[in-house]
Coordinates of N, CA and C in Angstrom, one line a residue:
M21 N 0.8 -1.2 0.0 CA 0.0 0.0 0.0 C 0.9 1.3 0.0
G22 N 1.9 1.3 0.8 CA 2.8 2.4 0.9 C 3.5 2.6 -0.4
R23 N 3.9 1.6 -1.1 CA 4.6 1.7 -2.4 C 3.6 2.3 -3.4
L24 N 2.4 1.9 -3.4 CA 1.4 2.5 -4.4 C 1.2 4.0 -4.1
I25 N 1.2 4.4 -2.9 CA 1.0 5.8 -2.6 C 2.3 6.6 -3.0
G26 N 3.4 6.0 -2.8 CA 4.7 6.6 -3.3 C 4.7 6.8 -4.8
I27 N 4.3 5.8 -5.5 CA 4.2 5.9 -7.0 C 3.2 7.0 -7.4
I28 N 2.1 7.0 -6.8 CA 1.1 8.0 -7.1 C 1.6 9.4 -6.9
V29 N 2.3 9.6 -5.8 CA 2.9 11.0 -5.4 C 4.0 11.3 -6.5
V30 N 4.8 10.4 -6.9 CA 5.9 10.7 -7.9 C 5.2 11.1 -9.2
V31 N 4.2 10.3 -9.6 CA 3.6 10.6 -10.9 C 2.9 11.9 -10.8
W32 N 2.2 12.2 -9.7 CA 1.5 13.5 -9.5 C 2.5 14.7 -9.7
L33 N 3.7 14.6 -9.0 CA 4.7 15.6 -9.1 C 5.3 15.7 -10.5
L34 N 5.5 14.6 -11.2 CA 6.0 14.7 -12.5 C 5.1 15.4 -13.5
I35 N 3.8 15.2 -13.3 CA 2.8 15.9 -14.1 C 2.8 17.4 -13.8
G36 N 3.1 17.7 -12.6 CA 3.2 19.1 -12.2 C 4.4 19.8 -12.8
V37 N 5.6 19.0 -12.8 CA 6.8 19.5 -13.5 C 6.5 19.7 -15.0
L38 N 5.8 18.8 -15.6 CA 5.5 18.9 -17.0 C 4.7 20.2 -17.2
A39 N 3.7 20.5 -16.4 CA 2.9 21.7 -16.5 C 3.7 22.9 -16.3
A40 N 4.6 22.9 -15.4 CA 5.5 24.1 -15.2 C 6.4 24.3 -16.4
F41 N 6.9 23.2 -16.9 CA 7.8 23.3 -18.1 C 7.0 23.9 -19.3
Q42 N 5.8 23.5 -19.5 CA 5.0 24.0 -20.6 C 4.6 25.4 -20.4
R43 N 4.6 25.9 -19.2 CA 4.4 27.4 -18.9 C 5.7 28.2 -18.9
D44 N 6.8 27.6 -19.3 CA 8.1 28.2 -19.4 C 8.6 28.7 -18.0
Y45 N 8.2 28.0 -16.9 CA 8.7 28.4 -15.6 C 10.2 28.1 -15.4
F46 N 10.7 27.2 -16.2 CA 12.1 26.8 -16.1 C 13.1 27.5 -17.1
S47 N 12.6 28.5 -17.8 CA 13.4 29.2 -18.8 C 14.4 30.1 -18.1
D48 N 15.5 30.4 -18.9 CA 16.6 31.2 -18.3 C 16.2 32.7 -18.4
N49 N 15.1 33.0 -19.1 CA 14.8 34.4 -19.3 C 14.0 35.0 -18.2
R50 N 13.6 34.2 -17.2 CA 12.7 34.7 -16.1 C 13.6 35.2 -15.0
D51 N 13.2 36.3 -14.4 CA 13.9 36.8 -13.2 C 13.4 35.9 -12.0
V52 N 14.4 35.6 -11.2 CA 14.1 34.8 -10.0 C 13.7 35.7 -8.9
S53 N 12.4 35.5 -8.4 CA 11.9 36.3 -7.3 C 11.1 35.4 -6.4
C54 N 10.6 36.0 -5.4 CA 9.7 35.2 -4.5 C 8.4 34.8 -5.3
K55 N 7.9 35.6 -6.1 CA 6.7 35.3 -6.8 C 6.9 34.2 -7.8
T56 N 8.0 34.3 -8.6 CA 8.2 33.3 -9.7 C 8.5 32.0 -9.1
A57 N 9.3 32.0 -8.0 CA 9.7 30.7 -7.4 C 8.5 30.1 -6.7
S58 N 7.6 30.9 -6.1 CA 6.4 30.4 -5.5 C 5.4 29.8 -6.5
D59 N 5.3 30.6 -7.6 CA 4.4 30.1 -8.7 C 4.8 28.8 -9.3
T60 N 6.1 28.6 -9.5 CA 6.7 27.4 -10.0 C 6.4 26.2 -9.0
A61 N 6.7 26.4 -7.8 CA 6.6 25.4 -6.8 C 5.1 25.0 -6.6
L62 N 4.2 26.0 -6.6 CA 2.8 25.7 -6.5 C 2.2 25.0 -7.7
T63 N 2.7 25.3 -8.9 CA 2.3 24.6 -10.1 C 2.7 23.1 -10.1
V64 N 3.9 22.9 -9.6 CA 4.4 21.5 -9.5 C 3.6 20.7 -8.5
V65 N 3.3 21.3 -7.3 CA 2.5 20.6 -6.3 C 1.1 20.4 -6.8
A66 N 0.5 21.3 -7.5 CA -0.9 21.2 -8.0 C -1.0 20.0 -9.0
G67 N 0.1 19.6 -9.6 CA 0.1 18.4 -10.5 C -1.0 18.4 -11.6
P68 N -1.8 17.4 -11.7 CA -2.8 17.2 -12.7 C -3.9 18.3 -12.6
L69 N -4.0 18.9 -11.5 CA -5.1 20.0 -11.4 C -4.8 21.1 -12.4
N70 N -3.6 21.3 -12.8 CA -3.2 22.3 -13.8 C -4.0 22.0 -15.1
Y71 N -4.3 20.8 -15.4 CA -4.9 20.5 -16.7 C -6.5 20.5 -16.6
V72 N -7.0 20.8 -15.5 CA -8.5 21.0 -15.4 C -8.9 22.4 -15.1
G73 N -7.9 23.3 -15.3 CA -8.3 24.8 -15.2 C -7.6 25.5 -14.0
V74 N -6.9 24.8 -13.1 CA -6.3 25.4 -12.0 C -5.0 26.1 -12.5
N75 N -4.9 27.4 -12.2 CA -3.7 28.1 -12.5 C -3.2 28.8 -11.3
P76 N -2.5 28.1 -10.4 CA -2.1 28.7 -9.1 C -1.1 29.9 -9.3
K77 N -1.4 31.0 -8.6 CA -0.6 32.1 -8.5 C -0.4 32.6 -7.1
V78 N 0.7 33.2 -6.8 CA 1.0 33.6 -5.4 C 1.3 35.1 -5.4
K79 N 0.8 35.8 -4.5 CA 1.2 37.2 -4.3 C 2.2 37.2 -3.1
C80 N 3.3 37.7 -3.5 CA 4.5 37.6 -2.5 C 5.1 39.0 -2.3
K81 N 5.1 39.4 -1.0 CA 5.7 40.7 -0.7 C 6.8 40.4 0.3
V82 N 8.0 40.8 -0.1 CA 9.2 40.6 0.7 C 9.5 41.9 1.3
P83 N 9.8 42.0 2.6 CA 10.1 43.2 3.3 C 11.4 43.8 2.7
Q84 N 11.5 45.1 2.5 CA 12.7 45.8 2.1 C 13.6 46.0 3.2
P85 N 14.9 45.9 2.9 CA 15.9 46.1 4.0 C 15.9 47.5 4.5
S86 N 16.2 47.8 5.7 CA 16.2 49.1 6.3 C 17.5 49.8 5.8
E87 N 17.4 51.1 5.7 CA 18.5 51.9 5.3 C 19.4 52.4 6.4

């Protein structure tokens, strides 16, 4: 039973990686920021839900350093 759950989780994440790749989240042209990294991670975790209309986005505000 544990092996089956492990296989399902791996397949789920691979489908999420495929969705992120199709959205160009792994291209070199993107700036790395909190928002882009969070969007990519959330897309991977959402897995097959990406193909039924889910388009996860994150609003990320990082505090600015003091002067």
